[in-house]
Amino acid sequence: MTICSLCENKRAFSFVTGPDSRQYLHCPVCRLIFVPPSLLPSVEQEEKRYLQHNNGLHHRGYLKFLSQAVDAAAPFLFENASGLDYGCGPSPSLSVLLEKKGLEFTNYDPIFFPEMPSGPFDFIFATECFEHFFSPAAELVRLNQLLRSGGFLVIMTSLWHSLKAFRNWSYARDYTHVSFYHAASFEYICRQFGFKHAGGDQKRLIILQKE
């Protein structure tokens, strides 16, 4: 039996056509579009793909991209606050940018920096990693546990808006992207996991505060 990886709904899912040959399922409860478990990539496939990304401190375009999250979160950050880059990848860059602002920072990545930090943290950045979550529900429970009460979760992931547009959406072409969120998905996340909206553009950048 297929179960939604975000809300654990077991009701009938609708099949969604994507830009590649993969099968996609749409949950009618939380509006998550997800790849079924049988089609998830292996750890080896994930690592190979992540090492192909042209990211890091040497890449100006990537730093400009990350600065969107840093600038949006700036009103919520304070000197000596403790932060976590959740899903930092093989070349941590966000931590370097924020440490220059006087913030304490820790890196975590399930493949490249697998030691789970203890927390709690004042803020957590999760830039371009929500779409990689095999089990968003489990990851959100962990993120909630790692975040201090009143702390902020800064998320970057592209939201889908229409099933028709999803058919040709380039964001879904990356085989390591397996979970795709609608604005309604984040409404569900706030209700179910103890967060409230605090900022962002609600298109690619979402800032949540732990209640």
CSV table of C-alpha atoms in Angstrom, one decimal:
chain,number,residue,atom,x,y,z
A,1,MET,CA,0.0,0.0,0.0
A,2,THR,CA,1.3,3.4,-0.9
A,3,ILE,CA,1.4,6.0,1.9
A,4,CYS,CA,2.0,9.7,1.4
A,5,SER,CA,5.5,10.5,2.6
A,6,LEU,CA,4.4,13.8,4.2
A,7,CYS,CA,0.9,13.3,5.7
A,8,GLU,CA,0.7,9.5,5.7
A,9,ASN,CA,-2.5,9.6,3.8
A,10,LYS,CA,-3.6,6.2,2.4
A,11,ARG,CA,-6.5,7.4,0.2
A,12,ALA,CA,-6.4,7.1,-3.5
A,13,PHE,CA,-3.7,9.1,-5.2
A,14,SER,CA,-3.8,10.6,-8.7
A,15,PHE,CA,-1.1,9.9,-11.2
A,16,VAL,CA,0.7,12.9,-12.4
A,17,THR,CA,2.6,13.3,-15.7
A,18,GLY,CA,6.1,14.8,-15.3
A,19,PRO,CA,8.9,15.9,-17.6
A,20,ASP,CA,10.5,12.5,-17.7
A,21,SER,CA,9.5,8.8,-17.6
A,22,ARG,CA,9.1,8.5,-13.8
A,23,GLN,CA,5.8,7.9,-12.1
A,24,TYR,CA,4.6,10.7,-9.9
A,25,LEU,CA,1.8,10.6,-7.3
A,26,HIS,CA,-0.3,13.5,-6.1
A,27,CYS,CA,-1.7,13.4,-2.5
A,28,PRO,CA,-5.2,15.0,-2.3
A,29,VAL,CA,-4.7,15.8,1.4
A,30,CYS,CA,-1.4,17.7,1.6
A,31,ARG,CA,-0.9,18.3,-2.1
A,32,LEU,CA,2.6,16.8,-2.1
A,33,ILE,CA,3.7,15.3,-5.5
A,34,PHE,CA,6.1,12.5,-4.8
A,35,VAL,CA,8.0,9.6,-6.5
A,36,PRO,CA,6.9,6.2,-5.1
A,37,PRO,CA,9.4,4.3,-3.0
A,38,SER,CA,10.2,1.8,-5.7
A,39,LEU,CA,11.6,4.5,-7.9
A,40,LEU,CA,13.7,6.4,-5.4
A,41,PRO,CA,17.4,6.7,-6.2
A,42,SER,CA,20.1,4.7,-4.4
A,43,VAL,CA,22.6,6.5,-2.1
A,44,GLU,CA,25.3,5.8,-4.8
A,45,GLN,CA,23.2,7.5,-7.4
A,46,GLU,CA,22.5,10.5,-5.1
A,47,GLU,CA,26.2,10.9,-4.3
A,48,LYS,CA,27.2,10.8,-7.9
A,49,ARG,CA,24.6,13.4,-8.9
A,50,TYR,CA,25.5,15.8,-6.0
A,51,LEU,CA,29.2,15.7,-6.9
A,52,GLN,CA,28.3,16.9,-10.4
A,53,HIS,CA,26.8,20.1,-9.0
A,54,ASN,CA,28.9,23.2,-9.6
A,55,ASN,CA,28.5,24.6,-6.1
A,56,GLY,CA,30.9,26.0,-3.6
A,57,LEU,CA,32.6,29.2,-2.5
A,58,HIS,CA,34.4,29.5,-5.9
A,59,HIS,CA,31.1,29.8,-7.8
A,60,ARG,CA,29.7,33.3,-7.7
A,61,GLY,CA,26.3,32.3,-9.1
A,62,TYR,CA,25.8,29.8,-6.3
A,63,LEU,CA,26.8,32.3,-3.7
A,64,LYS,CA,24.4,34.9,-5.1
A,65,PHE,CA,21.7,32.2,-5.0
A,66,LEU,CA,22.4,31.4,-1.3
A,67,SER,CA,22.4,35.1,-0.5
A,68,GLN,CA,18.7,35.2,-1.2
A,69,ALA,CA,18.1,33.0,1.8
A,70,VAL,CA,20.7,34.9,3.9
A,71,ASP,CA,19.2,38.3,3.1
A,72,ALA,CA,15.6,37.1,3.8
A,73,ALA,CA,16.6,35.6,7.1
A,74,ALA,CA,18.7,38.6,8.2
A,75,PRO,CA,15.9,40.2,10.4
A,76,PHE,CA,15.7,37.0,12.4
A,77,LEU,CA,19.4,36.5,13.0
A,78,PHE,CA,21.5,37.9,15.9
A,79,GLU,CA,25.1,37.8,16.8
A,80,ASN,CA,26.3,34.6,18.4
A,81,ALA,CA,23.2,32.8,17.4
A,82,SER,CA,23.7,29.1,16.7
A,83,GLY,CA,22.7,27.8,13.2
A,84,LEU,CA,22.7,24.6,11.2
A,85,ASP,CA,23.0,24.0,7.5
A,86,TYR,CA,20.8,21.0,7.0
A,87,GLY,CA,21.8,19.2,3.8
A,88,CYS,CA,25.0,21.3,3.1
A,89,GLY,CA,26.3,19.0,0.4
A,90,PRO,CA,29.9,18.2,-0.3
A,91,SER,CA,31.1,21.8,-0.3
A,92,PRO,CA,29.6,23.8,2.6
A,93,SER,CA,29.3,27.4,1.7
A,94,LEU,CA,26.4,28.8,3.6
A,95,SER,CA,28.2,28.3,6.9
A,96,VAL,CA,31.2,30.3,5.7
A,97,LEU,CA,28.9,33.2,4.7
A,98,LEU,CA,27.1,33.3,8.0
A,99,GLU,CA,30.2,32.8,10.2
A,100,LYS,CA,31.5,36.1,8.6
A,101,LYS,CA,28.4,37.7,10.2
A,102,GLY,CA,29.4,36.5,13.7
A,103,LEU,CA,27.1,33.5,13.8
A,104,GLU,CA,28.0,30.0,15.1
A,105,PHE,CA,27.3,27.4,12.4
A,106,THR,CA,27.3,23.6,12.1
A,107,ASN,CA,27.1,21.5,8.9
A,108,TYR,CA,25.1,18.4,8.4
A,109,ASP,CA,24.5,16.2,5.3
A,110,PRO,CA,23.4,12.6,5.3
A,111,ILE,CA,26.1,11.6,2.8
A,112,PHE,CA,29.0,14.0,3.2
A,113,PHE,CA,28.7,15.2,6.8
A,114,PRO,CA,26.7,12.4,8.4
A,115,GLU,CA,27.3,13.1,12.1
A,116,MET,CA,23.9,14.3,13.4
A,117,PRO,CA,24.3,17.4,15.5
A,118,SER,CA,22.6,17.6,18.9
A,119,GLY,CA,21.2,21.1,18.9
A,120,PRO,CA,19.0,22.9,19.7
A,121,PHE,CA,19.7,25.7,17.2
A,122,ASP,CA,18.4,29.2,16.9
A,123,PHE,CA,18.0,28.8,13.2
A,124,ILE,CA,18.3,26.1,10.5
A,125,PHE,CA,18.9,26.6,6.8
A,126,ALA,CA,17.5,23.9,4.5
A,127,THR,CA,18.4,25.3,1.1
A,128,GLU,CA,17.5,23.0,-1.9
A,129,CYS,CA,17.2,19.9,0.2
A,130,PHE,CA,13.4,19.5,0.9
A,131,GLU,CA,12.9,18.2,-2.7
A,132,HIS,CA,15.5,15.4,-1.9
A,133,PHE,CA,13.6,14.1,1.2
A,134,PHE,CA,12.4,10.5,0.8
A,135,SER,CA,10.3,10.9,3.9
A,136,PRO,CA,9.5,14.6,4.5
A,137,ALA,CA,7.5,13.7,7.6
A,138,ALA,CA,10.4,12.1,9.3
A,139,GLU,CA,12.8,14.9,8.3
A,140,LEU,CA,10.3,17.5,9.7
A,141,VAL,CA,10.1,15.8,13.0
A,142,ARG,CA,13.9,15.8,13.2
A,143,LEU,CA,14.1,19.5,12.2
A,144,ASN,CA,11.6,20.4,14.8
A,145,GLN,CA,13.6,18.6,17.4
A,146,LEU,CA,16.8,20.3,16.4
A,147,LEU,CA,15.3,23.8,16.5
A,148,ARG,CA,14.9,25.8,19.7
A,149,SER,CA,11.4,27.0,20.5
A,150,GLY,CA,10.9,30.3,18.7
A,151,GLY,CA,13.7,29.5,16.3
A,152,PHE,CA,13.5,29.8,12.5
A,153,LEU,CA,13.6,27.3,9.7
A,154,VAL,CA,14.7,28.8,6.3
A,155,ILE,CA,13.7,26.7,3.4
A,156,MET,CA,14.5,27.0,-0.3
A,157,THR,CA,12.7,24.6,-2.7
A,158,SER,CA,10.7,25.4,-5.8
A,159,LEU,CA,6.9,25.1,-5.3
A,160,TRP,CA,4.6,23.6,-7.9
A,161,HIS,CA,1.5,25.6,-8.8
A,162,SER,CA,-0.3,23.6,-11.5
A,163,LEU,CA,-0.5,20.0,-12.5
A,164,LYS,CA,-0.5,21.0,-16.2
A,165,ALA,CA,2.7,23.0,-15.8
A,166,PHE,CA,4.3,20.1,-13.9
A,167,ARG,CA,4.4,18.1,-17.1
A,168,ASN,CA,7.2,20.2,-18.4
A,169,TRP,CA,8.8,21.5,-15.2
A,170,SER,CA,12.5,21.3,-15.4
A,171,TYR,CA,12.8,21.2,-11.6
A,172,ALA,CA,11.5,17.6,-11.8
A,173,ARG,CA,14.0,16.4,-14.3
A,174,ASP,CA,16.7,15.9,-11.7
A,175,TYR,CA,16.3,12.3,-10.6
A,176,THR,CA,17.3,13.1,-7.0
A,177,HIS,CA,14.3,15.5,-6.7
A,178,VAL,CA,11.6,13.2,-5.4
A,179,SER,CA,9.3,15.4,-3.3
A,180,PHE,CA,7.5,18.5,-4.6
A,181,TYR,CA,5.5,20.9,-2.5
A,182,HIS,CA,2.5,23.1,-3.1
A,183,ALA,CA,1.8,26.2,-1.0
A,184,ALA,CA,-0.9,24.1,0.6
A,185,SER,CA,1.7,21.5,1.6
A,186,PHE,CA,3.4,24.1,3.8
A,187,GLU,CA,0.0,25.1,5.3
A,188,TYR,CA,-0.2,21.4,6.3
A,189,ILE,CA,3.4,21.4,7.6
A,190,CYS,CA,2.6,24.4,9.8
A,191,ARG,CA,-0.5,22.8,11.3
A,192,GLN,CA,1.0,19.4,11.8
A,193,PHE,CA,4.6,20.0,12.8
A,194,GLY,CA,4.3,23.1,15.1
A,195,PHE,CA,5.4,25.9,12.8
A,196,LYS,CA,4.0,29.2,11.6
A,197,HIS,CA,4.8,31.3,8.6
A,198,ALA,CA,7.4,34.0,9.3
A,199,GLY,CA,8.4,35.3,5.8
A,200,GLY,CA,9.7,34.4,2.4
A,201,ASP,CA,8.2,34.8,-1.1
A,202,GLN,CA,6.2,31.5,-0.8
A,203,LYS,CA,7.4,30.6,-4.2
A,204,ARG,CA,10.9,29.3,-3.6
A,205,LEU,CA,11.7,30.8,-0.2
A,206,ILE,CA,9.8,29.9,2.9
A,207,ILE,CA,10.7,31.0,6.4
A,208,LEU,CA,8.9,29.2,9.3
A,209,GLN,CA,9.1,29.8,13.0
A,210,LYS,CA,8.8,27.0,15.6
A,211,GLU,CA,5.9,27.7,17.9
